[in-house]
CSV table of C-alpha atoms and ligand atoms in Angstrom, one decimal:
chain,number,residue,atom,x,y,z
L,1,MET,CA,0.0,0.0,0.0
L,2,ASP,CA,1.7,3.2,-1.2
L,3,MET,CA,0.3,6.2,0.8
L,4,THR,CA,2.6,8.8,-0.7
L,5,LEU,CA,1.2,11.5,-3.1
L,6,PRO,CA,2.2,10.6,-6.7
L,7,PRO,CA,4.9,13.0,-8.1
L,8,ARG,CA,2.6,14.8,-10.5
L,9,ALA,CA,0.0,15.4,-7.8
L,10,GLN,CA,2.7,16.7,-5.5
L,11,GLU,CA,3.9,19.1,-8.2
L,12,LEU,CA,0.3,20.3,-8.8
L,13,ALA,CA,-0.1,20.8,-5.0
L,14,ASP,CA,3.1,22.9,-4.9
L,15,LYS,CA,1.8,25.0,-7.8
L,16,ALA,CA,-1.6,25.4,-6.2
L,17,ARG,CA,0.1,26.5,-2.9
L,18,ALA,CA,2.1,29.1,-4.8
L,19,PHE,CA,-1.0,30.3,-6.7
L,20,CYS,CA,-2.8,30.6,-3.4
L,21,ASP,CA,0.0,32.5,-1.7
L,22,GLU,CA,0.9,34.8,-4.6
L,23,VAL,CA,-2.4,35.4,-6.5
L,24,LEU,CA,-5.2,34.8,-4.1
L,25,GLY,CA,-3.6,35.7,-0.7
L,26,PRO,CA,-3.2,39.4,-1.6
L,27,LEU,CA,-6.9,39.6,-2.6
L,28,GLU,CA,-8.3,38.3,0.7
L,29,LEU,CA,-8.7,41.6,2.5
L,30,LEU,CA,-10.0,43.3,-0.6
L,31,VAL,CA,-12.8,40.8,-1.0
L,32,ASP,CA,-13.5,41.0,2.7
L,33,GLU,CA,-13.9,44.8,2.5
L,34,HIS,CA,-15.8,44.9,-0.8
L,35,GLY,CA,-18.0,41.8,-0.1
L,36,GLU,CA,-16.9,40.4,-3.4
L,37,LEU,CA,-13.9,40.3,-5.8
L,38,PRO,CA,-14.0,43.8,-7.4
L,39,GLU,CA,-14.7,43.6,-11.2
L,40,PRO,CA,-11.4,45.1,-12.3
L,41,GLU,CA,-9.5,42.3,-10.6
L,42,ARG,CA,-11.4,39.5,-12.4
L,43,PRO,CA,-9.7,39.4,-15.8
L,44,ARG,CA,-6.2,39.4,-14.2
L,45,VAL,CA,-7.1,36.5,-11.9
L,46,ARG,CA,-8.6,34.6,-14.8
L,47,GLN,CA,-5.4,35.0,-16.7
L,48,ALA,CA,-3.3,33.9,-13.7
L,49,VAL,CA,-5.5,30.7,-13.5
L,50,ARG,CA,-4.7,30.0,-17.2
L,51,GLU,CA,-1.0,30.7,-16.8
L,52,CYS,CA,-0.9,28.3,-13.8
L,53,GLY,CA,-2.4,25.5,-16.0
L,54,PHE,CA,-5.6,25.3,-13.9
L,55,ALA,CA,-8.2,26.1,-16.5
L,56,GLY,CA,-10.9,23.4,-16.2
L,57,ILE,CA,-9.3,21.3,-13.4
L,58,ASN,CA,-12.4,19.1,-13.1
L,59,HIS,CA,-12.8,18.1,-16.8
L,60,ALA,CA,-11.3,15.8,-19.4
L,61,GLN,CA,-8.7,17.0,-21.9
L,62,GLU,CA,-11.1,16.1,-24.8
L,63,HIS,CA,-13.4,18.8,-23.5
L,64,GLY,CA,-10.7,21.4,-23.1
L,65,GLY,CA,-10.1,20.6,-19.4
L,66,CYS,CA,-6.9,19.6,-17.6
L,67,GLY,CA,-7.5,15.8,-17.5
L,68,PHE,CA,-6.4,15.5,-13.9
L,69,THR,CA,-7.1,12.4,-11.8
L,70,MET,CA,-9.3,12.9,-8.7
L,71,ILE,CA,-6.2,12.6,-6.5
L,72,GLU,CA,-4.5,15.4,-8.5
L,73,GLN,CA,-7.7,17.5,-8.2
L,74,MET,CA,-7.8,17.0,-4.5
L,75,ALA,CA,-4.1,17.8,-4.1
L,76,ILE,CA,-4.9,21.2,-5.8
L,77,GLU,CA,-8.2,21.8,-4.0
L,78,GLU,CA,-6.6,21.2,-0.6
L,79,GLN,CA,-4.2,24.0,-1.2
L,80,LEU,CA,-6.8,26.3,-2.7
L,81,GLY,CA,-8.9,25.8,0.4
L,82,ARG,CA,-6.3,27.8,2.4
L,83,ALA,CA,-7.6,31.0,0.7
L,84,THR,CA,-10.2,32.9,2.7
L,85,ASN,CA,-13.3,34.5,1.3
L,86,GLY,CA,-14.1,31.7,-1.0
L,87,LEU,CA,-11.3,32.8,-3.3
L,88,TRP,CA,-10.8,29.2,-4.3
L,89,THR,CA,-13.8,29.7,-6.6
L,90,ALA,CA,-11.7,32.1,-8.8
L,91,VAL,CA,-10.4,28.8,-10.2
L,92,TRP,CA,-13.4,27.7,-12.2
L,93,ARG,CA,-14.9,24.2,-12.2
L,94,PRO,CA,-17.5,24.0,-15.0
L,95,PRO,CA,-20.7,22.2,-14.1
L,96,VAL,CA,-20.1,18.4,-14.4
L,97,PRO,CA,-23.5,17.6,-16.1
L,98,LEU,CA,-22.2,19.6,-19.1
L,99,LYS,CA,-20.1,16.7,-20.1
L,100,LEU,CA,-23.3,14.7,-20.5
L,101,GLY,CA,-24.8,17.3,-22.9
L,102,THR,CA,-25.1,17.1,-26.6
L,103,GLU,CA,-22.1,17.8,-28.8
L,104,ASP,CA,-23.6,21.2,-29.6
L,105,GLN,CA,-24.0,22.0,-25.9
L,106,LYS,CA,-20.4,20.9,-25.2
L,107,ARG,CA,-19.2,23.2,-28.0
L,108,ARG,CA,-21.3,26.2,-26.8
L,109,TYR,CA,-20.9,25.7,-23.0
L,110,LEU,CA,-18.4,23.2,-21.8
L,111,ILE,CA,-15.4,23.9,-23.9
L,112,PRO,CA,-15.5,27.7,-23.6
L,113,SER,CA,-16.2,27.3,-19.8
L,114,ASN,CA,-13.1,25.2,-19.4
L,115,ARG,CA,-11.1,27.9,-21.2
L,116,GLY,CA,-12.5,30.5,-18.7
L,117,GLU,CA,-14.4,32.3,-21.5
L,118,ARG,CA,-17.8,31.4,-20.1
L,119,ARG,CA,-19.0,30.6,-16.6
L,120,GLY,CA,-22.2,28.9,-15.4
L,121,CYS,CA,-24.0,28.9,-12.1
L,122,PHE,CA,-26.6,26.4,-10.9
L,123,ALA,CA,-30.1,27.1,-9.6
L,124,ILE,CA,-32.1,24.4,-7.8
L,125,THR,CA,-32.9,25.9,-4.4
L,126,GLU,CA,-36.1,27.9,-3.9
L,127,PRO,CA,-37.9,29.6,-1.0
L,128,GLY,CA,-39.9,26.4,-0.5
L,129,ALA,CA,-37.3,23.8,-1.6
L,130,GLY,CA,-34.0,23.3,0.1
L,131,SER,CA,-33.0,19.9,1.4
L,132,ASP,CA,-36.0,18.5,-0.3
L,133,PRO,CA,-35.6,19.4,-4.0
L,134,ARG,CA,-38.8,17.5,-5.0
L,135,MET,CA,-40.6,20.5,-3.6
L,136,VAL,CA,-39.3,22.7,-6.4
L,137,GLN,CA,-42.1,24.8,-7.8
L,138,THR,CA,-40.3,26.1,-10.9
L,139,THR,CA,-42.1,24.7,-13.9
L,140,ALA,CA,-41.3,24.2,-17.5
L,141,VAL,CA,-44.1,24.1,-19.9
L,142,TRP,CA,-43.8,23.3,-23.7
L,143,ARG,CA,-45.7,26.0,-25.7
L,144,ASP,CA,-45.4,27.4,-29.2
L,145,GLY,CA,-42.2,25.5,-29.9
L,146,MET,CA,-40.4,26.7,-26.8
L,147,TRP,CA,-40.0,25.7,-23.1
L,148,ARG,CA,-41.4,28.4,-20.8
L,149,LEU,CA,-39.9,28.5,-17.4
L,150,SER,CA,-41.5,30.2,-14.4
L,151,GLY,CA,-40.5,30.2,-10.7
L,152,GLU,CA,-38.1,31.7,-8.2
L,153,LYS,CA,-34.6,30.6,-7.3
L,154,TRP,CA,-32.5,31.4,-4.3
L,155,PHE,CA,-28.8,31.3,-3.3
L,156,VAL,CA,-27.6,31.1,-6.9
L,157,THR,CA,-23.8,31.2,-6.3
L,158,SER,CA,-21.6,33.1,-8.7
L,159,TRP,CA,-24.5,34.6,-10.6
L,160,ASN,CA,-22.6,37.9,-11.0
L,161,ALA,CA,-19.6,36.0,-12.5
L,162,SER,CA,-21.6,33.9,-14.8
L,163,ASP,CA,-23.0,34.3,-18.3
L,164,PHE,CA,-25.4,31.3,-18.1
L,165,VAL,CA,-27.4,29.5,-15.5
L,166,ILE,CA,-28.5,25.9,-15.3
L,167,VAL,CA,-32.0,25.8,-14.0
L,168,HIS,CA,-33.6,22.8,-12.4
L,169,ALA,CA,-37.3,22.8,-13.2
L,170,HIS,CA,-40.2,20.4,-13.1
L,171,VAL,CA,-41.8,19.8,-16.5
L,172,ASP,CA,-45.6,20.4,-16.1
L,173,GLY,CA,-45.0,20.8,-12.4
L,174,ASP,CA,-44.3,17.0,-12.0
L,175,PRO,CA,-41.3,16.2,-9.7
L,176,ASP,CA,-40.9,12.9,-11.6
L,177,LYS,CA,-40.0,15.1,-14.7
L,178,ALA,CA,-37.2,17.1,-13.0
L,179,THR,CA,-35.2,18.6,-15.9
L,180,LEU,CA,-32.2,20.9,-16.4
L,181,PHE,CA,-32.2,23.9,-18.8
L,182,LEU,CA,-29.4,26.1,-19.9
L,183,ILE,CA,-30.3,29.8,-20.0
L,184,ASP,CA,-28.0,32.4,-21.4
L,185,LYS,CA,-27.8,35.8,-19.6
L,186,PRO,CA,-29.6,38.1,-20.2
L,187,ALA,CA,-32.8,36.4,-21.0
L,188,GLU,CA,-36.3,37.7,-21.5
L,189,GLY,CA,-38.4,37.1,-18.3
L,190,LEU,CA,-35.3,36.4,-16.2
L,191,THR,CA,-34.9,39.0,-13.4
L,192,HIS,CA,-32.2,39.3,-10.8
L,193,LEU,CA,-34.1,40.2,-7.6
L,194,ARG,CA,-31.2,40.8,-5.2
L,195,SER,CA,-28.0,39.4,-3.9
L,196,PRO,CA,-28.2,39.5,-0.1
L,197,ARG,CA,-25.1,39.7,2.1
L,198,PHE,CA,-24.1,36.5,4.0
L,199,MET,CA,-21.9,35.6,7.0
L,200,HIS,CA,-18.9,35.2,4.7
L,201,ALA,CA,-17.7,37.8,2.3
L,202,TYR,CA,-17.4,35.6,-0.7
L,203,CYS,CA,-15.6,36.1,-4.0
L,204,PHE,CA,-18.9,36.3,-5.9
L,205,ASP,CA,-22.6,36.7,-5.0
L,206,HIS,CA,-25.5,34.4,-4.1
L,207,ALA,CA,-28.4,35.7,-6.0
L,208,GLU,CA,-32.2,35.5,-5.9
L,209,LEU,CA,-33.9,35.2,-9.3
L,210,ARG,CA,-37.4,35.3,-10.8
L,211,LEU,CA,-38.3,33.5,-13.9
L,212,GLU,CA,-41.5,34.6,-15.7
L,213,GLU,CA,-42.2,32.6,-18.8
L,214,VAL,CA,-38.5,32.5,-19.8
L,215,PRO,CA,-38.4,31.1,-23.3
L,216,VAL,CA,-35.8,28.3,-23.7
L,217,ALA,CA,-35.1,26.4,-26.9
L,218,ASP,CA,-35.3,22.6,-26.8
L,219,ALA,CA,-31.6,22.6,-27.9
L,220,ASN,CA,-30.9,24.1,-24.4
L,221,ARG,CA,-32.5,21.2,-22.5
L,222,LEU,CA,-29.6,19.4,-20.8
L,223,GLY,CA,-30.4,15.7,-20.8
L,224,GLU,CA,-33.8,14.1,-21.1
L,225,VAL,CA,-37.0,15.2,-19.5
L,226,GLY,CA,-37.0,13.6,-16.0
L,227,GLN,CA,-33.2,13.2,-15.9
L,228,GLY,CA,-32.6,16.2,-13.7
L,229,PHE,CA,-31.6,14.4,-10.5
L,230,ASP,CA,-29.6,11.7,-12.3
L,231,LEU,CA,-27.5,14.3,-14.1
L,232,THR,CA,-26.6,16.1,-10.9
L,233,LYS,CA,-25.9,13.0,-8.7
L,234,ASP,CA,-22.3,12.4,-9.8
L,235,TRP,CA,-21.6,16.2,-9.8
L,236,PHE,CA,-22.6,16.4,-6.1
L,237,VAL,CA,-20.2,13.6,-5.3
L,238,GLU,CA,-17.4,15.6,-6.8
L,239,THR,CA,-18.5,18.8,-5.1
L,240,ARG,CA,-18.6,17.0,-1.7
L,241,LEU,CA,-15.0,15.9,-2.2
L,242,GLN,CA,-14.1,19.5,-3.2
L,243,ILE,CA,-15.7,20.9,0.0
L,244,ALA,CA,-13.8,18.3,2.1
L,245,ALA,CA,-10.5,19.3,0.5
L,246,HIS,CA,-11.2,23.0,1.0
L,247,CYS,CA,-12.1,22.3,4.7
L,248,LEU,CA,-8.9,20.4,5.1
L,249,GLY,CA,-6.8,23.2,3.6
L,250,ALA,CA,-8.6,25.8,5.7
L,251,ALA,CA,-8.2,23.9,8.9
L,252,THR,CA,-4.5,23.2,8.2
L,253,ARG,CA,-3.8,26.9,7.6
L,254,ALA,CA,-5.7,27.9,10.8
L,255,LEU,CA,-3.8,25.4,12.9
L,256,GLU,CA,-0.4,26.4,11.4
L,257,ILE,CA,-1.1,30.0,12.4
L,258,ALA,CA,-2.2,28.9,15.9
L,259,ASN,CA,0.7,26.6,16.4
L,260,GLU,CA,3.2,29.3,15.5
L,261,HIS,CA,1.5,31.8,17.7
L,262,ALA,CA,1.4,29.4,20.7
L,263,ALA,CA,5.1,28.9,20.4
L,264,GLY,CA,6.0,32.6,20.5
L,265,ARG,CA,3.3,34.0,22.8
L,266,VAL,CA,4.6,34.2,26.3
L,267,GLN,CA,2.2,34.6,29.3
L,268,PHE,CA,2.9,33.7,32.9
L,269,GLY,CA,6.6,33.4,31.9
L,270,ARG,CA,6.2,30.6,29.4
L,271,PRO,CA,5.0,30.1,25.8
L,272,VAL,CA,1.3,29.4,25.9
L,273,ARG,CA,1.8,26.2,24.0
L,274,ASP,CA,3.4,24.8,27.2
L,275,PHE,CA,0.0,25.0,29.0
L,276,GLN,CA,-1.7,21.6,28.7
L,277,ALA,CA,-5.0,23.2,27.8
L,278,VAL,CA,-3.4,24.7,24.7
L,279,GLU,CA,-1.4,21.6,23.9
L,280,PHE,CA,-4.5,19.5,23.9
L,281,MET,CA,-6.2,21.8,21.5
L,282,LEU,CA,-3.3,21.5,19.2
L,283,ALA,CA,-3.1,17.8,19.6
L,284,ASP,CA,-6.9,17.2,19.0
L,285,SER,CA,-6.8,19.4,15.9
L,286,ALA,CA,-3.7,17.7,14.4
L,287,VAL,CA,-5.4,14.3,14.9
L,288,GLU,CA,-8.6,15.5,13.2
L,289,ILE,CA,-6.7,16.9,10.2
L,290,PHE,CA,-4.7,13.7,9.9
L,291,ALA,CA,-8.0,11.7,9.9
L,292,THR,CA,-9.6,13.9,7.3
L,293,LYS,CA,-6.6,13.8,5.0
L,294,SER,CA,-6.5,10.0,5.1
L,295,MET,CA,-10.2,9.8,4.3
L,296,LEU,CA,-10.1,12.4,1.5
L,297,PHE,CA,-7.3,10.7,-0.4
L,298,ARG,CA,-8.7,7.2,0.1
L,299,VAL,CA,-12.0,8.3,-1.4
L,300,ALA,CA,-10.2,10.1,-4.2
L,301,ALA,CA,-8.1,7.0,-5.0
L,302,GLU,CA,-11.2,4.8,-4.9
L,303,LEU,CA,-12.9,7.2,-7.4
L,304,ASP,CA,-9.9,7.0,-9.7
L,305,GLY,CA,-9.8,3.3,-9.3
L,306,GLY,CA,-13.4,3.0,-10.5
L,307,LEU,CA,-15.1,1.8,-7.3
L,308,ASP,CA,-18.8,1.4,-7.7
L,309,ARG,CA,-20.4,4.9,-7.8
L,310,LYS,CA,-23.0,4.1,-5.2
L,311,ARG,CA,-20.3,3.2,-2.6
L,312,ILE,CA,-18.4,6.4,-3.6
L,313,HIS,CA,-21.6,8.4,-3.1
L,314,ALA,CA,-22.0,6.9,0.4
L,315,ARG,CA,-18.4,7.6,1.3
L,316,ALA,CA,-18.4,11.1,-0.1
L,317,SER,CA,-21.3,11.9,2.3
L,318,ALA,CA,-19.3,10.7,5.2
L,319,LEU,CA,-16.2,12.6,4.1
L,320,LYS,CA,-18.2,15.9,3.5
L,321,LEU,CA,-19.8,15.5,6.9
L,322,TYR,CA,-16.6,14.8,8.8
L,323,ALA,CA,-14.5,17.4,7.0
L,324,SER,CA,-16.9,20.2,7.4
L,325,GLU,CA,-17.5,19.6,11.1
L,326,MET,CA,-13.8,19.0,11.7
L,327,ALA,CA,-12.9,22.3,10.1
L,328,GLY,CA,-15.5,24.0,12.4
L,329,ARG,CA,-13.8,22.5,15.5
L,330,VAL,CA,-10.2,23.0,14.4
L,331,ILE,CA,-10.7,26.6,13.3
L,332,ASP,CA,-12.6,27.4,16.5
L,333,ARG,CA,-9.8,26.0,18.6
L,334,SER,CA,-7.2,27.8,16.5
L,335,LEU,CA,-9.0,31.1,17.1
L,336,GLN,CA,-9.2,30.4,20.8
L,337,ILE,CA,-5.4,29.8,20.9
L,338,LEU,CA,-4.8,33.1,19.2
L,339,GLY,CA,-6.9,34.9,21.9
L,340,GLY,CA,-8.1,38.4,20.9
L,341,ARG,CA,-5.8,38.5,17.9
L,342,GLY,CA,-7.8,35.6,16.4
L,343,TYR,CA,-11.0,37.8,16.6
L,344,MET,CA,-9.5,40.5,14.4
L,345,ARG,CA,-10.8,40.7,10.9
L,346,GLU,CA,-7.3,41.1,9.6
L,347,ASN,CA,-6.4,37.7,10.9
L,348,PRO,CA,-7.0,34.9,8.4
L,349,VAL,CA,-8.3,32.6,11.2
L,350,GLU,CA,-11.2,35.0,11.9
L,351,ARG,CA,-12.1,35.0,8.2
L,352,LEU,CA,-11.8,31.2,8.0
L,353,TYR,CA,-14.1,30.9,11.0
L,354,ARG,CA,-16.8,32.8,9.1
L,355,ASP,CA,-16.1,31.1,5.7
L,356,ILE,CA,-16.2,27.5,6.9
L,357,ARG,CA,-19.7,27.7,8.5
L,358,VAL,CA,-21.5,27.3,5.2
L,359,ASP,CA,-19.8,24.0,4.5
L,360,ARG,CA,-22.2,22.3,7.0
L,361,ILE,CA,-25.1,23.7,5.0
L,362,TRP,CA,-24.5,23.8,1.3
L,363,GLU,CA,-24.3,20.7,-0.9
L,364,GLY,CA,-26.5,18.9,1.6
L,365,THR,CA,-26.6,19.9,5.3
L,366,SER,CA,-24.9,17.8,8.0
L,367,GLU,CA,-28.3,16.4,8.9
L,368,ILE,CA,-28.9,15.3,5.3
L,369,GLN,CA,-25.5,13.6,5.1
L,370,ARG,CA,-26.2,11.7,8.4
L,371,ALA,CA,-29.5,10.6,6.9
L,372,ILE,CA,-27.7,9.4,3.7
L,373,ILE,CA,-25.1,7.6,5.8
L,374,ALA,CA,-27.6,5.9,8.1
L,375,GLY,CA,-29.7,4.8,5.1
L,376,GLN,CA,-26.6,3.4,3.4
L,377,ILE,CA,-25.7,1.4,6.5
L,378,LYS,CA,-29.1,-0.1,6.6
L,379,LYS,CA,-29.0,-0.9,2.9
L,380,ARG,CA,-25.4,-2.1,2.4
L,381,GLY,CA,-24.2,-2.8,5.9
L,382,LEU,CA,-21.7,-1.2,8.2
L,383,ASP,CA,-18.9,-2.8,6.3
L,384,LEU,CA,-19.3,0.1,3.8
L,385,TYR,CA,-17.5,2.3,6.3
L,386,SER,CA,-15.6,-0.2,8.4
L,387,GLY,CA,-14.3,-2.5,5.7
L,388,TRP,CA,-12.0,-2.1,2.6
L,389,GLU,CA,-14.4,-2.8,-0.3
T,1,LIG,C1,-23.9,30.6,0.7
T,1,LIG,C2,-24.9,29.6,0.1
T,1,LIG,C3,-24.7,29.3,-1.3
T,1,LIG,C4,-25.5,28.4,-1.9
T,1,LIG,N1,-25.4,28.1,-3.2
T,1,LIG,C5,-26.4,27.5,-3.9
T,1,LIG,C6,-26.3,27.4,-5.3
T,1,LIG,O1,-25.4,27.9,-6.0
T,1,LIG,N2,-27.4,26.8,-5.9
T,1,LIG,C7,-28.4,26.3,-5.3
T,1,LIG,O2,-29.4,25.7,-5.9
T,1,LIG,N3,-28.5,26.3,-3.9
T,1,LIG,C8,-27.5,26.9,-3.2
T,1,LIG,N4,-27.5,27.0,-1.8
T,1,LIG,C9,-28.6,26.3,-1.1
T,1,LIG,C10,-28.2,25.2,-0.2
T,1,LIG,O3,-27.9,24.0,-1.0
T,1,LIG,C11,-29.3,25.0,0.8
T,1,LIG,O4,-29.3,26.1,1.7
T,1,LIG,C12,-29.3,23.7,1.5
T,1,LIG,O5,-29.5,22.6,0.7
T,1,LIG,C13,-30.3,23.6,2.7
T,1,LIG,O6,-31.5,24.0,2.3
T,1,LIG,P1,-32.3,25.1,3.2
T,1,LIG,O7,-31.4,26.2,3.4
T,1,LIG,O8,-33.6,25.4,2.5
T,1,LIG,O9,-32.6,24.4,4.6
T,1,LIG,P2,-33.8,23.5,4.9
T,1,LIG,O10,-33.9,22.4,3.9
T,1,LIG,O11,-35.0,24.3,5.1
T,1,LIG,O12,-33.4,22.9,6.3
T,1,LIG,C14,-33.5,23.6,7.5
T,1,LIG,C15,-33.0,22.7,8.6
T,1,LIG,O13,-33.7,21.5,8.7
T,1,LIG,C16,-32.9,20.4,8.6
T,1,LIG,N5,-33.5,19.3,7.8
T,1,LIG,C17,-34.2,19.4,6.6
T,1,LIG,N6,-34.6,18.2,6.2
T,1,LIG,C18,-34.2,17.3,7.1
T,1,LIG,C19,-34.3,15.9,7.3
T,1,LIG,N7,-34.9,15.1,6.4
T,1,LIG,N8,-33.7,15.3,8.4
T,1,LIG,C20,-33.1,16.1,9.3
T,1,LIG,N9,-33.0,17.4,9.2
T,1,LIG,C21,-33.5,18.0,8.2
T,1,LIG,C22,-31.6,20.9,7.8
T,1,LIG,O14,-30.5,20.1,8.0
T,1,LIG,C23,-31.5,22.3,8.4
T,1,LIG,O15,-30.8,22.2,9.6
T,1,LIG,C24,-26.6,27.8,-1.2
T,1,LIG,C25,-26.7,28.1,0.2
T,1,LIG,C26,-25.9,28.9,0.8
T,1,LIG,C27,-26.1,29.3,2.3
């Protein structure tokens, strides 16, 4: 069993770390102050992503992506997760279902998205549909040779950096006919209502949209009618791995800062790291990071190795749950070790503390992950988590 990172993955991790320190790091306070990455900075960052060789890190070379393995992607994502204010999202990851689109859709959406010439956001959540997407009320009705989409979408991440949106709607209002549609911006009947502020100051926005009879050509239907959930299933597995990697990178950065501070900060005549209360916080955090890293790269290796997708799905839930809750605990302890300095906005640990909270909510809340895991134990047995297969 070889548990070392393959040389190409290590090289990519080093590159990602340099990108994070040199390109993203200097933008952190700017995004925190402005509440988003200011418009004039965006082309420069996009160009830096291309120059670094990270354009389309999650797609195959045949579609203009980088063709990285999942281990390589996670090695990159872990380093990008060190950046505060969601700046990791400056490196684009085009929506995975696009690779399942028609050749024409790949040409119009996927290939230019991998190049960073286009960007898409995804809209499934609504005021009445969060954890339970079957409650989606957005409908698609076929009339006069066009689909007509009507409804309201919330929390559409990166709307203000995107030029198209993938909308999840129910054909004729039937949840068994959940379907994805590609809508170019601007579109007749598509209104941006507002982009509220959130706990984190993120690189881009999270928008609320209204659709009123938005006309969509059949050529922009992604997949078959009723395939909406199937097309996003594998995507959510990958995004859960990405979240876990970002949580790992964020927790590691916070702990490094706390560890260094604890060694140099003298109170009562000794470095605070010599107090057992502080030592134990460092020890518990190091162990949790160690466990998360082991889980992340095991699941990534299994994905690369072609393990059955259902088992990967089940393990990705466990990984996302553990990593997001781990990061909350580690960053909280790190802030505590820093004392008042950790509470200052100029301190990365304060920003990581705010940033990381959403990881227990988006892409399936912790409660939903626990429900998935418990269901999988019932269905496939505990061996799914305790065994090797
Ligand atoms: C910053 C941010 C960005 C987002 N970006 C996007 C995006 O780009 N596109 C998009 O479509 N959505 C996006 N979302 C939405 C996100 O996916 C949802 O917030 C999430 O799925 C939870 O839905 P909800 O907020 O409606 O909570 P609800 O589903 O209303 O849940 C409320 C509470 O009830 C619990 N709960 C619900 N059902 C169960 C159950 N069966 N068992 C136990 N507990 C349960 C939940 O865990 C939670 O604690 C984003 C959200 C945020 C905060």
